[in-house]
Amino acid sequence: PAGRADANDVVGVRLSRDSGGLFRLVLKRAESGEVYIGALLPSDSGDGRALLREGEVVAAIDGLTAGAAGFEGLLAHVKAAEQSILLEVRRRRQPQEEGGAVLAHALGRLGLGQEAAAGVASAAVERGIDPAAAAGLAENLHRKGEEMKLGWQNAATQIGGWWRDRTEAAQEKIEAIKQAAGPALRETSEEVGHTLQQMREEVALKAEGVLHRVAPPPARPGDPPPP
């Protein structure tokens, strides 16, 4: 993201070199030894310099603190940087800005992206909307949303349990029917098999009798003449 603000009153913005290869950033050193933004010149890089203010004290550049590197060290780091640097500055928030930060946080809890939430909060402050009241409304919406989500989860759990219980009961009934019907099915199968065997034997005997009448076997010596 181009910029961010956290609870420690530190704003971090990424600056990029422009088409001429420059950051268009002027750093100065105060009598106290602090390093601050002396000037932010127009740039075609499209970075987030609009979020910074001239005169803001530099906390760090790419994690390199002003206290550790000193003024000359920070200048050398900026000159040696490749395409971009992360410039972090200390900022005192005004009461409206504090409220805007609270509102942005509340909007973030509603699922709004960080940059979008910050933009909405900033617009609310600019239009004179009470950010604390808006944040309270957003928190209420978030709480209601969480309650609804929990309600849906509980309902889904109850429906799932009901369906599982009914399914298990139906399965038990099916198994009971199978067990009860098993012996009867086996007896019926045995009876059917026995009956079929008798029918096959009767058919074979009848067929044999018919064949004897149609084509009697040849007479053998000593057999009586056919009727």
mmCIF file of C-alpha atoms in Angstrom:
data_model
loop_
_atom_site.group_PDB
_atom_site.id
_atom_site.type_symbol
_atom_site.label_atom_id
_atom_site.label_comp_id
_atom_site.label_asym_id
_atom_site.label_seq_id
_atom_site.Cartn_x
_atom_site.Cartn_y
_atom_site.Cartn_z
ATOM 1 C CA PRO A 1 0.000 0.000 0.000
ATOM 2 C CA ALA A 2 1.106 3.592 -0.527
ATOM 3 C CA GLY A 3 0.742 4.507 3.149
ATOM 4 C CA ARG A 4 -0.363 3.270 6.557
ATOM 5 C CA ALA A 5 -0.929 4.636 10.034
ATOM 6 C CA ASP A 6 -0.692 2.681 13.291
ATOM 7 C CA ALA A 7 -1.432 3.307 16.968
ATOM 8 C CA ASN A 8 2.082 4.657 17.616
ATOM 9 C CA ASP A 9 1.476 7.838 15.626
ATOM 10 C CA VAL A 10 3.850 6.662 12.914
ATOM 11 C CA VAL A 11 2.933 7.045 9.258
ATOM 12 C CA GLY A 12 4.768 4.966 6.691
ATOM 13 C CA VAL A 13 4.731 5.931 3.012
ATOM 14 C CA ARG A 14 6.609 4.359 0.125
ATOM 15 C CA LEU A 15 8.277 6.887 -2.172
ATOM 16 C CA SER A 16 9.440 5.965 -5.673
ATOM 17 C CA ARG A 17 11.928 7.474 -8.077
ATOM 18 C CA ASP A 18 10.349 9.495 -10.864
ATOM 19 C CA SER A 19 11.026 9.286 -14.593
ATOM 20 C CA GLY A 20 14.224 11.254 -13.985
ATOM 21 C CA GLY A 21 15.429 8.747 -11.387
ATOM 22 C CA LEU A 22 14.917 11.091 -8.425
ATOM 23 C CA PHE A 23 12.901 10.759 -5.212
ATOM 24 C CA ARG A 24 12.121 14.497 -5.150
ATOM 25 C CA LEU A 25 12.616 14.471 -1.381
ATOM 26 C CA VAL A 26 14.570 17.020 0.660
ATOM 27 C CA LEU A 27 15.663 16.033 4.156
ATOM 28 C CA LYS A 28 16.873 18.551 6.728
ATOM 29 C CA ARG A 29 18.377 18.382 10.214
ATOM 30 C CA ALA A 30 16.981 20.395 13.101
ATOM 31 C CA GLU A 31 19.081 21.943 15.868
ATOM 32 C CA SER A 32 17.864 19.174 18.124
ATOM 33 C CA GLY A 33 19.446 16.654 15.763
ATOM 34 C CA GLU A 34 16.143 15.339 14.489
ATOM 35 C CA VAL A 35 15.799 14.736 10.764
ATOM 36 C CA TYR A 36 12.649 16.093 9.162
ATOM 37 C CA ILE A 37 11.080 16.536 5.733
ATOM 38 C CA GLY A 38 12.283 19.840 4.356
ATOM 39 C CA ALA A 39 10.395 19.605 1.081
ATOM 40 C CA LEU A 40 8.388 17.181 -1.028
ATOM 41 C CA LEU A 41 8.687 18.204 -4.659
ATOM 42 C CA PRO A 42 6.160 17.280 -7.372
ATOM 43 C CA SER A 43 6.810 13.850 -8.885
ATOM 44 C CA ASP A 44 5.389 11.768 -11.718
ATOM 45 C CA SER A 45 6.078 8.511 -9.854
ATOM 46 C CA GLY A 46 2.498 8.132 -8.631
ATOM 47 C CA ASP A 47 3.671 7.245 -5.114
ATOM 48 C CA GLY A 48 2.004 8.149 -1.814
ATOM 49 C CA ARG A 49 3.834 11.415 -1.056
ATOM 50 C CA ALA A 50 0.498 13.202 -0.741
ATOM 51 C CA LEU A 51 0.075 11.453 2.616
ATOM 52 C CA LEU A 52 3.190 13.137 3.991
ATOM 53 C CA ARG A 53 3.618 16.679 5.313
ATOM 54 C CA GLU A 54 6.609 18.940 5.169
ATOM 55 C CA GLY A 55 8.131 19.406 8.622
ATOM 56 C CA GLU A 56 7.270 15.919 9.867
ATOM 57 C CA VAL A 57 10.065 14.223 11.818
ATOM 58 C CA VAL A 58 11.615 11.185 10.145
ATOM 59 C CA ALA A 59 11.423 8.075 12.319
ATOM 60 C CA ALA A 60 13.114 5.657 9.911
ATOM 61 C CA ILE A 61 13.830 4.949 6.253
ATOM 62 C CA ASP A 62 13.568 1.283 5.257
ATOM 63 C CA GLY A 63 13.810 0.421 8.944
ATOM 64 C CA LEU A 64 16.995 2.448 9.403
ATOM 65 C CA THR A 65 16.302 4.843 12.275
ATOM 66 C CA ALA A 66 17.507 8.414 12.362
ATOM 67 C CA GLY A 67 19.039 7.828 15.796
ATOM 68 C CA ALA A 68 21.142 4.913 14.568
ATOM 69 C CA ALA A 69 22.188 6.255 11.164
ATOM 70 C CA GLY A 70 22.190 9.977 11.770
ATOM 71 C CA PHE A 71 21.458 12.626 9.183
ATOM 72 C CA GLU A 72 24.358 11.744 6.888
ATOM 73 C CA GLY A 73 23.594 8.050 7.112
ATOM 74 C CA LEU A 74 19.980 8.569 6.051
ATOM 75 C CA LEU A 75 21.041 10.757 3.126
ATOM 76 C CA ALA A 76 23.510 8.117 1.975
ATOM 77 C CA HIS A 77 20.861 5.415 2.248
ATOM 78 C CA VAL A 78 18.391 7.396 0.141
ATOM 79 C CA LYS A 79 21.003 8.070 -2.537
ATOM 80 C CA ALA A 80 21.954 4.368 -2.691
ATOM 81 C CA ALA A 81 18.373 3.101 -2.740
ATOM 82 C CA GLU A 82 17.206 1.509 -5.955
ATOM 83 C CA GLN A 83 13.620 2.170 -7.025
ATOM 84 C CA SER A 84 11.769 2.979 -3.780
ATOM 85 C CA ILE A 85 12.135 3.691 -0.067
ATOM 86 C CA LEU A 86 9.765 3.317 2.880
ATOM 87 C CA LEU A 87 9.753 6.649 4.702
ATOM 88 C CA GLU A 88 8.292 6.582 8.221
ATOM 89 C CA VAL A 89 7.510 9.812 10.062
ATOM 90 C CA ARG A 90 6.162 10.685 13.504
ATOM 91 C CA ARG A 91 2.865 12.513 13.484
ATOM 92 C CA ARG A 92 0.731 14.050 16.194
ATOM 93 C CA ARG A 93 -2.886 13.203 15.688
ATOM 94 C CA GLN A 94 -5.597 15.759 16.209
ATOM 95 C CA PRO A 95 -8.778 14.644 18.025
ATOM 96 C CA GLN A 96 -10.617 14.335 14.719
ATOM 97 C CA GLU A 97 -7.784 12.243 13.321
ATOM 98 C CA GLU A 98 -7.938 9.989 16.366
ATOM 99 C CA GLY A 99 -11.651 9.526 15.741
ATOM 100 C CA GLY A 100 -10.965 8.881 12.074
ATOM 101 C CA ALA A 101 -8.477 6.155 12.985
ATOM 102 C CA VAL A 102 -11.049 4.546 15.280
ATOM 103 C CA LEU A 103 -13.615 4.703 12.487
ATOM 104 C CA ALA A 104 -11.171 3.200 9.982
ATOM 105 C CA HIS A 105 -10.490 0.349 12.393
ATOM 106 C CA ALA A 106 -14.211 -0.267 12.894
ATOM 107 C CA LEU A 107 -14.784 -0.270 9.127
ATOM 108 C CA GLY A 108 -11.919 -2.721 8.730
ATOM 109 C CA ARG A 109 -13.693 -5.076 11.133
ATOM 110 C CA LEU A 110 -16.664 -4.972 8.782
ATOM 111 C CA GLY A 111 -14.456 -6.406 6.043
ATOM 112 C CA LEU A 112 -13.529 -3.170 4.271
ATOM 113 C CA GLY A 113 -9.953 -3.111 2.995
ATOM 114 C CA GLN A 114 -7.365 -1.034 4.853
ATOM 115 C CA GLU A 115 -7.025 1.643 2.188
ATOM 116 C CA ALA A 116 -10.776 1.816 1.547
ATOM 117 C CA ALA A 117 -11.524 2.073 5.282
ATOM 118 C CA ALA A 118 -8.947 4.844 5.671
ATOM 119 C CA GLY A 119 -10.461 6.685 2.699
ATOM 120 C CA VAL A 120 -13.999 6.485 4.082
ATOM 121 C CA ALA A 121 -12.842 7.615 7.527
ATOM 122 C CA SER A 122 -10.920 10.549 6.041
ATOM 123 C CA ALA A 123 -13.940 11.604 3.978
ATOM 124 C CA ALA A 124 -16.152 11.411 7.065
ATOM 125 C CA VAL A 125 -13.798 13.671 9.013
ATOM 126 C CA GLU A 126 -13.586 16.161 6.135
ATOM 127 C CA ARG A 127 -17.397 16.360 5.928
ATOM 128 C CA GLY A 128 -17.746 17.026 9.639
ATOM 129 C CA ILE A 129 -19.283 13.663 10.463
ATOM 130 C CA ASP A 130 -18.682 12.654 14.073
ATOM 131 C CA PRO A 131 -16.193 9.781 13.626
ATOM 132 C CA ALA A 132 -16.845 8.421 17.117
ATOM 133 C CA ALA A 133 -20.568 8.076 16.407
ATOM 134 C CA ALA A 134 -19.866 6.538 13.011
ATOM 135 C CA ALA A 135 -17.386 4.139 14.589
ATOM 136 C CA GLY A 136 -20.008 3.143 17.152
ATOM 137 C CA LEU A 137 -22.465 2.428 14.356
ATOM 138 C CA ALA A 138 -19.876 0.373 12.501
ATOM 139 C CA GLU A 139 -19.100 -1.592 15.655
ATOM 140 C CA ASN A 140 -22.807 -2.275 16.171
ATOM 141 C CA LEU A 141 -23.080 -3.499 12.588
ATOM 142 C CA HIS A 142 -20.056 -5.718 13.112
ATOM 143 C CA ARG A 143 -21.540 -7.150 16.310
ATOM 144 C CA LYS A 144 -24.892 -7.789 14.633
ATOM 145 C CA GLY A 145 -23.129 -9.460 11.749
ATOM 146 C CA GLU A 146 -21.212 -11.716 14.118
ATOM 147 C CA GLU A 147 -24.430 -12.590 15.955
ATOM 148 C CA MET A 148 -26.146 -13.457 12.664
ATOM 149 C CA LYS A 149 -23.187 -15.575 11.573
ATOM 150 C CA LEU A 150 -23.211 -17.421 14.884
ATOM 151 C CA GLY A 151 -26.968 -17.950 14.546
ATOM 152 C CA TRP A 152 -26.559 -19.442 11.068
ATOM 153 C CA GLN A 153 -23.766 -21.696 12.313
ATOM 154 C CA ASN A 154 -25.933 -22.942 15.193
ATOM 155 C CA ALA A 155 -28.855 -23.543 12.845
ATOM 156 C CA ALA A 156 -26.626 -25.447 10.417
ATOM 157 C CA THR A 157 -25.290 -27.551 13.296
ATOM 158 C CA GLN A 158 -28.807 -28.369 14.505
ATOM 159 C CA ILE A 159 -30.017 -29.273 11.014
ATOM 160 C CA GLY A 160 -26.933 -31.417 10.473
ATOM 161 C CA GLY A 161 -27.519 -33.232 13.751
ATOM 162 C CA TRP A 162 -31.191 -33.795 12.949
ATOM 163 C CA TRP A 163 -30.347 -35.191 9.516
ATOM 164 C CA ARG A 164 -27.606 -37.419 10.942
ATOM 165 C CA ASP A 165 -29.961 -38.808 13.619
ATOM 166 C CA ARG A 166 -32.682 -39.516 11.053
ATOM 167 C CA THR A 167 -30.203 -41.166 8.704
ATOM 168 C CA GLU A 168 -28.783 -43.371 11.434
ATOM 169 C CA ALA A 169 -32.297 -44.367 12.577
ATOM 170 C CA ALA A 170 -33.296 -45.261 9.006
ATOM 171 C CA GLN A 171 -30.127 -47.306 8.571
ATOM 172 C CA GLU A 172 -30.840 -49.190 11.780
ATOM 173 C CA LYS A 173 -34.354 -49.996 10.576
ATOM 174 C CA ILE A 174 -33.033 -51.284 7.259
ATOM 175 C CA GLU A 175 -30.524 -53.512 9.030
ATOM 176 C CA ALA A 176 -33.262 -54.849 11.336
ATOM 177 C CA ILE A 177 -35.475 -55.681 8.336
ATOM 178 C CA LYS A 178 -32.574 -57.461 6.661
ATOM 179 C CA GLN A 179 -31.863 -59.500 9.766
ATOM 180 C CA ALA A 180 -35.523 -60.400 10.270
ATOM 181 C CA ALA A 181 -36.081 -61.285 6.630
ATOM 182 C CA GLY A 182 -32.872 -63.281 6.270
ATOM 183 C CA PRO A 183 -34.078 -66.674 7.637
ATOM 184 C CA ALA A 184 -37.410 -66.408 5.815
ATOM 185 C CA LEU A 185 -35.650 -65.617 2.545
ATOM 186 C CA ARG A 186 -33.319 -68.590 3.004
ATOM 187 C CA GLU A 187 -36.263 -70.971 3.738
ATOM 188 C CA THR A 188 -38.188 -69.643 0.744
ATOM 189 C CA SER A 189 -35.142 -70.089 -1.473
ATOM 190 C CA GLU A 190 -34.672 -73.678 -0.296
ATOM 191 C CA GLU A 191 -38.361 -74.472 -0.920
ATOM 192 C CA VAL A 192 -38.223 -72.975 -4.394
ATOM 193 C CA GLY A 193 -35.081 -74.955 -5.167
ATOM 194 C CA HIS A 194 -36.663 -78.206 -3.970
ATOM 195 C CA THR A 195 -39.814 -77.565 -6.004
ATOM 196 C CA LEU A 196 -37.803 -76.841 -9.143
ATOM 197 C CA GLN A 197 -35.850 -80.056 -8.655
ATOM 198 C CA GLN A 198 -39.099 -82.054 -8.388
ATOM 199 C CA MET A 199 -40.452 -80.361 -11.500
ATOM 200 C CA ARG A 200 -37.285 -81.191 -13.428
ATOM 201 C CA GLU A 201 -37.506 -84.844 -12.356
ATOM 202 C CA GLU A 202 -41.205 -85.070 -13.317
ATOM 203 C CA VAL A 203 -40.534 -83.468 -16.678
ATOM 204 C CA ALA A 204 -37.688 -85.901 -17.307
ATOM 205 C CA LEU A 205 -39.878 -88.927 -16.492
ATOM 206 C CA LYS A 206 -42.695 -87.716 -18.694
ATOM 207 C CA ALA A 207 -40.317 -86.991 -21.529
ATOM 208 C CA GLU A 208 -38.837 -90.455 -21.233
ATOM 209 C CA GLY A 209 -42.327 -92.050 -21.398
ATOM 210 C CA VAL A 210 -43.231 -90.065 -24.487
ATOM 211 C CA LEU A 211 -40.014 -91.102 -26.232
ATOM 212 C CA HIS A 212 -40.725 -94.797 -25.469
ATOM 213 C CA ARG A 213 -44.164 -94.559 -27.052
ATOM 214 C CA VAL A 214 -42.957 -92.724 -30.115
ATOM 215 C CA ALA A 215 -39.826 -94.792 -30.732
ATOM 216 C CA PRO A 216 -39.840 -97.999 -28.660
ATOM 217 C CA PRO A 217 -36.474 -99.683 -28.190
ATOM 218 C CA PRO A 218 -35.638 -102.598 -30.626
ATOM 219 C CA ALA A 219 -36.940 -106.014 -29.620
ATOM 220 C CA ARG A 220 -34.544 -108.464 -28.106
ATOM 221 C CA PRO A 221 -34.723 -112.252 -28.425
ATOM 222 C CA GLY A 222 -37.189 -113.657 -25.964
ATOM 223 C CA ASP A 223 -39.123 -110.348 -25.586
ATOM 224 C CA PRO A 224 -42.895 -110.704 -25.970
ATOM 225 C CA PRO A 225 -44.373 -109.067 -29.063
ATOM 226 C CA PRO A 226 -45.552 -105.465 -28.597
ATOM 227 C CA PRO A 227 -49.257 -105.037 -27.911
#
